[in-house]
Short mmCIF file of C-alpha atoms (C1' of nucleotides) in Angstrom, two decimals:
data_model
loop_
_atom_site.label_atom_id
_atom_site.label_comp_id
_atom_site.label_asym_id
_atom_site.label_seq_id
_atom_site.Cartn_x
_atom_site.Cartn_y
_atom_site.Cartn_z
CA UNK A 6 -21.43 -4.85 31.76
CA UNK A 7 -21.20 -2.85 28.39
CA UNK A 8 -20.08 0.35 28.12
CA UNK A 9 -22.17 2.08 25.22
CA UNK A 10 -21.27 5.65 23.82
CA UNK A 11 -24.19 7.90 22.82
CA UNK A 12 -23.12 9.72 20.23
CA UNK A 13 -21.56 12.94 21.20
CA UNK A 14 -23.58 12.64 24.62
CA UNK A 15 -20.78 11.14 26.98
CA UNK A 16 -21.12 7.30 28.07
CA UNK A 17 -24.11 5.26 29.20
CA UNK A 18 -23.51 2.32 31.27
CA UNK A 19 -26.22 -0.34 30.84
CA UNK A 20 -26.43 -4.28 31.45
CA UNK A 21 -26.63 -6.23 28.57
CA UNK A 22 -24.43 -9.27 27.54
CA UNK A 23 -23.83 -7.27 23.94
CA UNK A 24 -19.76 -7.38 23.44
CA UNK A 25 -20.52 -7.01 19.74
CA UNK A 26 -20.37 -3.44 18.80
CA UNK A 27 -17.82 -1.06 18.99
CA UNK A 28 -19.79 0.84 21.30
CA UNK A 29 -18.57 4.20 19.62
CA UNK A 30 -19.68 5.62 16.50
CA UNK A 31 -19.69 8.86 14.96
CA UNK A 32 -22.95 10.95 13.68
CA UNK A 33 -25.22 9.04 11.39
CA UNK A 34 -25.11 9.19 7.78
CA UNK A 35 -27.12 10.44 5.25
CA UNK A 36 -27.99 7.24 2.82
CA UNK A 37 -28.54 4.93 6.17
CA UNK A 38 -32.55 3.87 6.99
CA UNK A 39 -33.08 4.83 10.85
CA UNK A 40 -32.22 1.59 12.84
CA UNK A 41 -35.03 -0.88 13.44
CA UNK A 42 -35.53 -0.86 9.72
CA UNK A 43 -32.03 -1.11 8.82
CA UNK A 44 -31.16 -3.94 7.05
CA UNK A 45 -29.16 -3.54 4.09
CA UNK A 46 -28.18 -5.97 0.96
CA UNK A 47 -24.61 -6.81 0.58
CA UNK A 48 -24.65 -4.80 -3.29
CA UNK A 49 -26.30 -1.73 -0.96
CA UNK A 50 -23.42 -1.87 1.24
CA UNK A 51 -20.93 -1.80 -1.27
CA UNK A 52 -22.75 1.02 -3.17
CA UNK A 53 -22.61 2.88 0.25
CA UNK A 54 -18.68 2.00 1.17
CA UNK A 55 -17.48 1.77 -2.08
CA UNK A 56 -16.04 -2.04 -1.40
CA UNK A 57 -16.96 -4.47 -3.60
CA UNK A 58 -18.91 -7.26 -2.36
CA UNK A 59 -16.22 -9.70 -2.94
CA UNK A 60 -14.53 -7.39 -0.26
CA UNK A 61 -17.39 -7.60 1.76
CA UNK A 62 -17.26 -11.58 1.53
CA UNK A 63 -13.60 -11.78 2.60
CA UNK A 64 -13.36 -9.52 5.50
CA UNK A 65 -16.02 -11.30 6.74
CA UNK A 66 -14.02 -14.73 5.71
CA UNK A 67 -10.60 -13.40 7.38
CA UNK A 68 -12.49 -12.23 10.70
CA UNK A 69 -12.44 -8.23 9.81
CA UNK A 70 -16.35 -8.25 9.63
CA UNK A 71 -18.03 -9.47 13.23
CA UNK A 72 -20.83 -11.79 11.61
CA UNK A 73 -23.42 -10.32 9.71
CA UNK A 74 -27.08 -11.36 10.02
CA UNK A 75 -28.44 -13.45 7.15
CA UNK A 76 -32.18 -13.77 5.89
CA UNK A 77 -34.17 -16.73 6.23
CA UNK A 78 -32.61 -17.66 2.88
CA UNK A 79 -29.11 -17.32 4.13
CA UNK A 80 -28.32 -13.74 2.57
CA UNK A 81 -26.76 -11.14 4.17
CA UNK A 82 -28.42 -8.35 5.85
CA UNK A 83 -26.20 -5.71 6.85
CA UNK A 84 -27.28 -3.42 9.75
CA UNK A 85 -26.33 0.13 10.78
CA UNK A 86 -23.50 -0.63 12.98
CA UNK A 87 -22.05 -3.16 10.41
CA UNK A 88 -21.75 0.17 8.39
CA UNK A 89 -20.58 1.68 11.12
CA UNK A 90 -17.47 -0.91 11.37
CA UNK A 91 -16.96 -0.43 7.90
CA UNK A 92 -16.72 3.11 8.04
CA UNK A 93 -13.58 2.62 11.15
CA UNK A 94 -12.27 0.20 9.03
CA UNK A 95 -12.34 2.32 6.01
CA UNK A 96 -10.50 4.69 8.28
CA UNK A 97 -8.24 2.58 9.47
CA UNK A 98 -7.33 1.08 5.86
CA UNK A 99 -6.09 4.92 4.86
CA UNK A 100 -3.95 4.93 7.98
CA UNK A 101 -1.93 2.27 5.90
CA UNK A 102 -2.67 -0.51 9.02
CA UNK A 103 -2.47 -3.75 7.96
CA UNK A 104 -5.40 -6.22 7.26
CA UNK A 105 -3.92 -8.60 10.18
CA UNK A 106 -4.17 -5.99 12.47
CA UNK A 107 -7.62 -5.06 11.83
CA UNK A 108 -8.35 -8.17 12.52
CA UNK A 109 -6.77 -8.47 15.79
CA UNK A 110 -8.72 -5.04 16.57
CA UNK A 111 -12.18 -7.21 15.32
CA UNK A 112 -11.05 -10.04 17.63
CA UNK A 113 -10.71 -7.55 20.99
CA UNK A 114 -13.62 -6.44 20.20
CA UNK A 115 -15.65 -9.87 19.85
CA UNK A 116 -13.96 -10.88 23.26
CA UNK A 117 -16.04 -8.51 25.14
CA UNK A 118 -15.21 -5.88 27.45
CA UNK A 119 -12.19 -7.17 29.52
CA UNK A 120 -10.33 -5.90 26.13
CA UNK A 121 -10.97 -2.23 26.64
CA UNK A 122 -7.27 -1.77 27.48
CA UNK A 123 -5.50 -3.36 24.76
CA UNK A 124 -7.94 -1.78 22.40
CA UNK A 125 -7.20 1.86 24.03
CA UNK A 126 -3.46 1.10 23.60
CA UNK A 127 -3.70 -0.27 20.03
CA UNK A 128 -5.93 2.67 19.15
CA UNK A 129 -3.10 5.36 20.54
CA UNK A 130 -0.74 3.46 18.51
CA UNK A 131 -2.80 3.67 15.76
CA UNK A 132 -2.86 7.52 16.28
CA UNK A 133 0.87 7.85 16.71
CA UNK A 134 1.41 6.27 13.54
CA UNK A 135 -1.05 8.67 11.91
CA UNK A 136 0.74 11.45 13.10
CA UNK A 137 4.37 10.33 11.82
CA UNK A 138 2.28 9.90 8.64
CA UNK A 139 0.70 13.18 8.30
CA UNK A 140 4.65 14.68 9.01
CA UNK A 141 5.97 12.57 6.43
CA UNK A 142 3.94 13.76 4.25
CA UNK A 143 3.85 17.11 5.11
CA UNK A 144 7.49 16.93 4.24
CA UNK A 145 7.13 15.05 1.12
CA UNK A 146 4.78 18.72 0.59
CA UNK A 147 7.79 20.38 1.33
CA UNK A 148 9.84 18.64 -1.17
CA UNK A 149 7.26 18.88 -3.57
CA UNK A 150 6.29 22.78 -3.63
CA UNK A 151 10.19 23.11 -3.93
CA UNK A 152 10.15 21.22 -7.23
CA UNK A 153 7.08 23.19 -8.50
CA UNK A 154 8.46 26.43 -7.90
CA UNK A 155 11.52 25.45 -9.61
CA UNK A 156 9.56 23.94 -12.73
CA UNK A 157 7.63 27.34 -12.33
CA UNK A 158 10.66 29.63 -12.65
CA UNK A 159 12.17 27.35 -15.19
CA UNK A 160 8.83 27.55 -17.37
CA UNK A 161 9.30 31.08 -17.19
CA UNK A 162 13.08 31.42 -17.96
CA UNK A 163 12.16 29.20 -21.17
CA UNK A 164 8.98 31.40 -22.44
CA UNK A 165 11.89 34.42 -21.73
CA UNK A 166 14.01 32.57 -23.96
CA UNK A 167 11.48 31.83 -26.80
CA UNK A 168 10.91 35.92 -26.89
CA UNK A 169 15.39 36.41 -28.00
CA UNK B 14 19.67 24.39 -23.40
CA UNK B 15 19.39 22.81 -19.72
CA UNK B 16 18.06 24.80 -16.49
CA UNK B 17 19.62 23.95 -13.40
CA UNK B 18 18.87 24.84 -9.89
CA UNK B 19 21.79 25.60 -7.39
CA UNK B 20 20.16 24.92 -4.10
CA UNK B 21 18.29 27.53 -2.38
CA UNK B 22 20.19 30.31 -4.66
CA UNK B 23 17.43 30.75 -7.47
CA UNK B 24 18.11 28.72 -11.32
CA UNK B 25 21.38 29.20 -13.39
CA UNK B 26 21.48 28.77 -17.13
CA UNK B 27 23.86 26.75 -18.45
CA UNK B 28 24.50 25.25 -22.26
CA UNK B 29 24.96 21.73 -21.81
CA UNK B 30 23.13 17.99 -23.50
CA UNK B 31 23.47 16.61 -19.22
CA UNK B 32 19.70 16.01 -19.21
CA UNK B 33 19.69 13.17 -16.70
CA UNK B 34 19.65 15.42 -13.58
CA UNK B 35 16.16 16.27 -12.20
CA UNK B 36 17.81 19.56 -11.48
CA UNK B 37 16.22 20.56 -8.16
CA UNK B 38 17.74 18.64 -4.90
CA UNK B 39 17.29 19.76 -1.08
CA UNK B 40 19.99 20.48 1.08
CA UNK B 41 23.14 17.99 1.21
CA UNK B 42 22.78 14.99 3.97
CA UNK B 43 25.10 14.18 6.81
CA UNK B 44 26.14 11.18 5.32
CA UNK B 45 27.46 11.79 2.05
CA UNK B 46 31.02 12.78 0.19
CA UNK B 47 31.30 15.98 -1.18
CA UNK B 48 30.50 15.71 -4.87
CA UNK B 49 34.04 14.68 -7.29
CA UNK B 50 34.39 11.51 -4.54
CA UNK B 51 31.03 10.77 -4.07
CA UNK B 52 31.51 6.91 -4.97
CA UNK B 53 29.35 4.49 -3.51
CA UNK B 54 28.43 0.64 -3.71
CA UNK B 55 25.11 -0.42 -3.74
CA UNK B 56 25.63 -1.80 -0.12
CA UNK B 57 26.46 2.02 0.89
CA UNK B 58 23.58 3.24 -1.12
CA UNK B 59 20.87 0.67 0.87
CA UNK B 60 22.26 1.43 4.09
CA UNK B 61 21.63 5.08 3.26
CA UNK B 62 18.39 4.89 1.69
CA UNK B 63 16.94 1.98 3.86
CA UNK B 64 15.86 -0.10 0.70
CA UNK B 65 17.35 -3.17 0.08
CA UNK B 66 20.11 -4.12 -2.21
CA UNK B 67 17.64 -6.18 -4.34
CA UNK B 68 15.25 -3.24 -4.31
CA UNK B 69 17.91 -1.09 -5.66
CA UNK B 70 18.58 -3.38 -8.67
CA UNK B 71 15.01 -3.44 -9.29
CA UNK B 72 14.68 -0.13 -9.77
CA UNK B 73 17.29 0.12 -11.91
CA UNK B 74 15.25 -2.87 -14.16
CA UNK B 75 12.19 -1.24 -14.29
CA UNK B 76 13.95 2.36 -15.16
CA UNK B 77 13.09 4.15 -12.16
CA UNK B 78 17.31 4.27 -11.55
CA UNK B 79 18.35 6.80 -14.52
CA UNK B 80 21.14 4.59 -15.30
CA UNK B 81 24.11 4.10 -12.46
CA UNK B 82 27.62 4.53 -13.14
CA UNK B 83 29.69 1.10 -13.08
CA UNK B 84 33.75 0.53 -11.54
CA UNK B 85 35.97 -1.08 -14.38
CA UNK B 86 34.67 -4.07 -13.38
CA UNK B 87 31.28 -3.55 -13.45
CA UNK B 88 29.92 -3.26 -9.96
CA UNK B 89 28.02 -0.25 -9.63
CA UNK B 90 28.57 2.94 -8.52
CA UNK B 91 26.26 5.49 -7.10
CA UNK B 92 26.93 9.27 -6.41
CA UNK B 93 25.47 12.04 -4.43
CA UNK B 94 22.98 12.54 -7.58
CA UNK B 95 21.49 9.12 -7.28
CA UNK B 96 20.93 9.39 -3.47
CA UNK B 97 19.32 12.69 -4.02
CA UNK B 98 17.06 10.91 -7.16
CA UNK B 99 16.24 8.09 -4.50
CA UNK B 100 15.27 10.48 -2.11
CA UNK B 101 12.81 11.80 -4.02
CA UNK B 102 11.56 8.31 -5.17
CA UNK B 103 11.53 7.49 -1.25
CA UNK B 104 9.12 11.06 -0.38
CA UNK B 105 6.69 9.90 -3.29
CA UNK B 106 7.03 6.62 -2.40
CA UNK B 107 5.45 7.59 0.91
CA UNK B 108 2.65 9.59 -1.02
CA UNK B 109 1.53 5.99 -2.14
CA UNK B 110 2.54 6.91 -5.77
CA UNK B 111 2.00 3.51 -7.42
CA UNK B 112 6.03 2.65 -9.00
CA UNK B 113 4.48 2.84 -12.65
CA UNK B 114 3.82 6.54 -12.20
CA UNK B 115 7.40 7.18 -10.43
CA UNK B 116 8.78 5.15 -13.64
CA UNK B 117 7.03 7.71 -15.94
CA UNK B 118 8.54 10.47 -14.35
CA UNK B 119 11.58 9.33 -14.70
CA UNK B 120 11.07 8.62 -18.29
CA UNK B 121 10.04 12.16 -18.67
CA UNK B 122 13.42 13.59 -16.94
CA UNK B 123 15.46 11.22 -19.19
CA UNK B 124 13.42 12.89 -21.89
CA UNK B 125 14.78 16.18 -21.67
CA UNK B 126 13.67 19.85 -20.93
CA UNK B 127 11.22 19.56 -23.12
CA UNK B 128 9.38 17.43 -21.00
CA UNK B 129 9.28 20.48 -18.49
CA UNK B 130 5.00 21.16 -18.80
CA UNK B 131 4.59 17.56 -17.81
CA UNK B 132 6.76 17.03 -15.16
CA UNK B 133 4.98 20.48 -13.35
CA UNK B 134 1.59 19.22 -14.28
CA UNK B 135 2.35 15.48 -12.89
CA UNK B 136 3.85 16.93 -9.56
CA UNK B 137 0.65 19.64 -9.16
CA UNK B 138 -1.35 16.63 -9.29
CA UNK B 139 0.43 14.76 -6.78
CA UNK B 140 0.61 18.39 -4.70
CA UNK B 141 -3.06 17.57 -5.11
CA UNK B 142 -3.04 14.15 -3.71
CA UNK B 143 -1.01 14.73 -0.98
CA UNK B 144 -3.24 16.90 0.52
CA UNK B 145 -5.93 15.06 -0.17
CA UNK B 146 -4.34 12.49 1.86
CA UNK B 147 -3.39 14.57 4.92
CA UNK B 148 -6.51 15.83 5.01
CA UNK B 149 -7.86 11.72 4.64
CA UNK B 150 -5.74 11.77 7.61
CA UNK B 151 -6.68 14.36 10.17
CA UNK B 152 -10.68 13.23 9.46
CA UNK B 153 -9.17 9.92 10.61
CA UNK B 154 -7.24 11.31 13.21
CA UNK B 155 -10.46 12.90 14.50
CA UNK B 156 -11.93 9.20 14.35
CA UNK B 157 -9.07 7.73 16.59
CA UNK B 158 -9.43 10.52 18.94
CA UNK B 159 -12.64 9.99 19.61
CA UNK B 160 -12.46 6.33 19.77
CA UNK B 161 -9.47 6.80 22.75
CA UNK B 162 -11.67 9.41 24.80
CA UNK B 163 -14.08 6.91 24.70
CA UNK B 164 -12.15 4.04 25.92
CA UNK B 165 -10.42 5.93 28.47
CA UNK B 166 -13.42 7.28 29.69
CA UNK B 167 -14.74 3.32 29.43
CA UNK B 168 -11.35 3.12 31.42
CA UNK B 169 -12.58 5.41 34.37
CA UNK B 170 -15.89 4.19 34.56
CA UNK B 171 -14.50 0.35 34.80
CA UNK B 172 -12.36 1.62 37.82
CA UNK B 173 -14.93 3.22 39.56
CA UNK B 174 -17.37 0.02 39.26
CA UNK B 175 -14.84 -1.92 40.92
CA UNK B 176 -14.04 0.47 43.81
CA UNK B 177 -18.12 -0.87 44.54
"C1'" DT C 20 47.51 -15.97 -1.15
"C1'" DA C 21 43.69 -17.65 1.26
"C1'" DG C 22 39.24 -16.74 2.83
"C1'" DA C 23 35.44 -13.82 3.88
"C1'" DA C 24 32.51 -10.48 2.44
"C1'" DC C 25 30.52 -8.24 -1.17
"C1'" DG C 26 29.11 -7.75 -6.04
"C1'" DT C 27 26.78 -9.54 -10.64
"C1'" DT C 28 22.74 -11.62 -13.46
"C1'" DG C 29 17.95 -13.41 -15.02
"C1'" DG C 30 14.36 -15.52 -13.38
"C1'" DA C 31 11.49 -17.42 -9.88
"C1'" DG C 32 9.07 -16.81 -5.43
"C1'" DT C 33 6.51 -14.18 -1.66
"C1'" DG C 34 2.97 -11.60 0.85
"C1'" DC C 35 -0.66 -8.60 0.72
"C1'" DA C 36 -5.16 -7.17 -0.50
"C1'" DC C 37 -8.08 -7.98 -3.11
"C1'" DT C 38 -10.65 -9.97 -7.44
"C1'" DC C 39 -12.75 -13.29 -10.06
"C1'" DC C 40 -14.97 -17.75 -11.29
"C1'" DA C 41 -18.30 -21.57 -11.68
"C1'" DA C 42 -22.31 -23.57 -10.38
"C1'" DG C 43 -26.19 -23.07 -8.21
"C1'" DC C 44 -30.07 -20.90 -5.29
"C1'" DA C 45 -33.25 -16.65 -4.47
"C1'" DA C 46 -36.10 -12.58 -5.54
"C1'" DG C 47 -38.86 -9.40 -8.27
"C1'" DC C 48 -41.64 -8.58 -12.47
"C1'" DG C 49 -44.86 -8.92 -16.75
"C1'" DC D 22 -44.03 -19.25 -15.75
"C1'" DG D 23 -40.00 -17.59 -17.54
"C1'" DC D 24 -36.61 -14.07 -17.41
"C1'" DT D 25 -33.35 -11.12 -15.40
"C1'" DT D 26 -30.85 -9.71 -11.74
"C1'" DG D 27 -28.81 -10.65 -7.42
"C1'" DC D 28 -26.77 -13.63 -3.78
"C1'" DT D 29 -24.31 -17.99 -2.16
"C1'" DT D 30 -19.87 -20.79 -1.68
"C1'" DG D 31 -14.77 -22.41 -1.82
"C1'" DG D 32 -11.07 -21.94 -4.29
"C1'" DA D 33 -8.22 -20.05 -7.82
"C1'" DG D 34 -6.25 -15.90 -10.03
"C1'" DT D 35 -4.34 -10.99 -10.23
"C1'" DG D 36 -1.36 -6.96 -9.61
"C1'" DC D 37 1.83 -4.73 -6.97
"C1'" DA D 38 6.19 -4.19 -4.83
"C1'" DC D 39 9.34 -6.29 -3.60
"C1'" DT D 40 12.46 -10.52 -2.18
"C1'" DC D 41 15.15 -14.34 -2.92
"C1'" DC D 42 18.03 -17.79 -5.43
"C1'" DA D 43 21.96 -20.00 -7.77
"C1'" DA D 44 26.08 -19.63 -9.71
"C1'" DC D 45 29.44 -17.04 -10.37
"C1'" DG D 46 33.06 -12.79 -10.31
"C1'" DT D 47 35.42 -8.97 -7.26
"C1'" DT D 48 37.43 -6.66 -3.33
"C1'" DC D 49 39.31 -6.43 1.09
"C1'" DT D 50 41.89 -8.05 5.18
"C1'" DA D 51 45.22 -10.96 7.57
#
DNA sequence: TAGAACGTTGGAGTGCACTCCAAGCAAGCG
DNA sequence: CGCTTGCTTGGAGTGCACTCCAACGTTCTA
């Protein structure tokens, strides 16, 4: 069974022997063409996630994309939830998580649904990290505002001097 | 004319040509000598700081180190104003300044007071940054937590199919 | 005073995450 | 049809931030 998340509606349990998505998005975006009629060049995707299509090309090479559909020519077409992946994995890239681990995160997820734990503890991992990041740098603020108050004052105490 | 800050007690005025000090440090640290034998070897100074030792002489090469005292022999020294410089370095480090910009700001202390405008304009703008990241952040945050409701909810529902 | 541990240098090497290239096929338009 | 623009591939190249090396000098401890 697959577990399927409708967005912002709870779960839905349904039988199907899809392990490829994510099963959990967030709300659709604007630029996207409602599914069924979503299929998207590899230069539209890039326009849309700001990745370059030689990006595109090797996540899908290194295993961080979970095979795109191609044309009867062999081209890519992109579909909604490939945009959705890109979007986590845009995420995930700010979070300062490795390439590699993406990966491994791509791999759960092509392995079906027996993966649901390691996923759950990679992704509160993931979210512990985030939130030693967000401190750090909520410090580094810290640190910061000191140093622009000082420059502040110090602007001042020179424009004081420059009226002797 | 140099302006100095004496930590957390406002800025002094002082004649002097010292322009290598970035003038503004936080509090002491646990781990130092009180300033007239702060002395320390590079070894010290990684151990401290968590960078290497070969990370240490590379900043010095690339002039992000405003120039280290050496022993009679030549082996450097560091004191307490070095580990507060690499502090900072470490803090915008973690902002994901890229080393080039660091390098510039250190230029720009070496430079002298008059260099005062910039320096407050280039740490606004990282201000700036940094909370564009933290905010970066919490949207992913958001992301993650949604993500791990779903899979633990995926969790729950897994359970109960097997009590069946 | 021996030996280990630590320090010095310039230059070369590493790992990551792209980024680009060449040569060729595909698609849309007047 | 020809032209331009876009897509395909494997493999090579780039930029960043270290990271290591060899060959040697220094400092500390027994």
């Amino acid at each position: 069974m697959t577990v399927t998340e409708t967005t912002g509606t709870g779960i839905r349990v349904e039988a199907t022997t899809e392990a490829r998505t994510d099963s959990c998005a967030g709300p659709p975006r604007a630029d996207r063409r409602p599914d069924g009629e979503d299929l998207y060049t590899i230069s539209e995707v890039a326009a849309f996630t700001g990745l370059t299509t030689h990006t595109l090309r090797w996540y899908e090479r290194i295993g961080l994309m979970p095979h795109v559909d191609r044309s009867h020519t062999g081209q890519r077409r992109y579909r909604n939830r490939d945009l959705d992946w890109l979007d986590l994995v845009g995420k995930l890239r700010l979070t300062g998580m490795p390439v590699a681990d993406m990966v491994r995160y791509a791999e759960l997820v092509r392995e079906g649904d027996h993966t649901y734990g390691e996923r759950f503890e990679l992704l509160k991992a993931t979210r512990e990290d985030v939130l030693a990041r967000i401190a750090e740098l909520q410090d580094t603020l810290a640190v910061l505002d000191r140093k622009i108050d000082f420059y502040a004052d110090a602007g001042r105490a020179l424009a004081w001097e420059r009226t002797r």
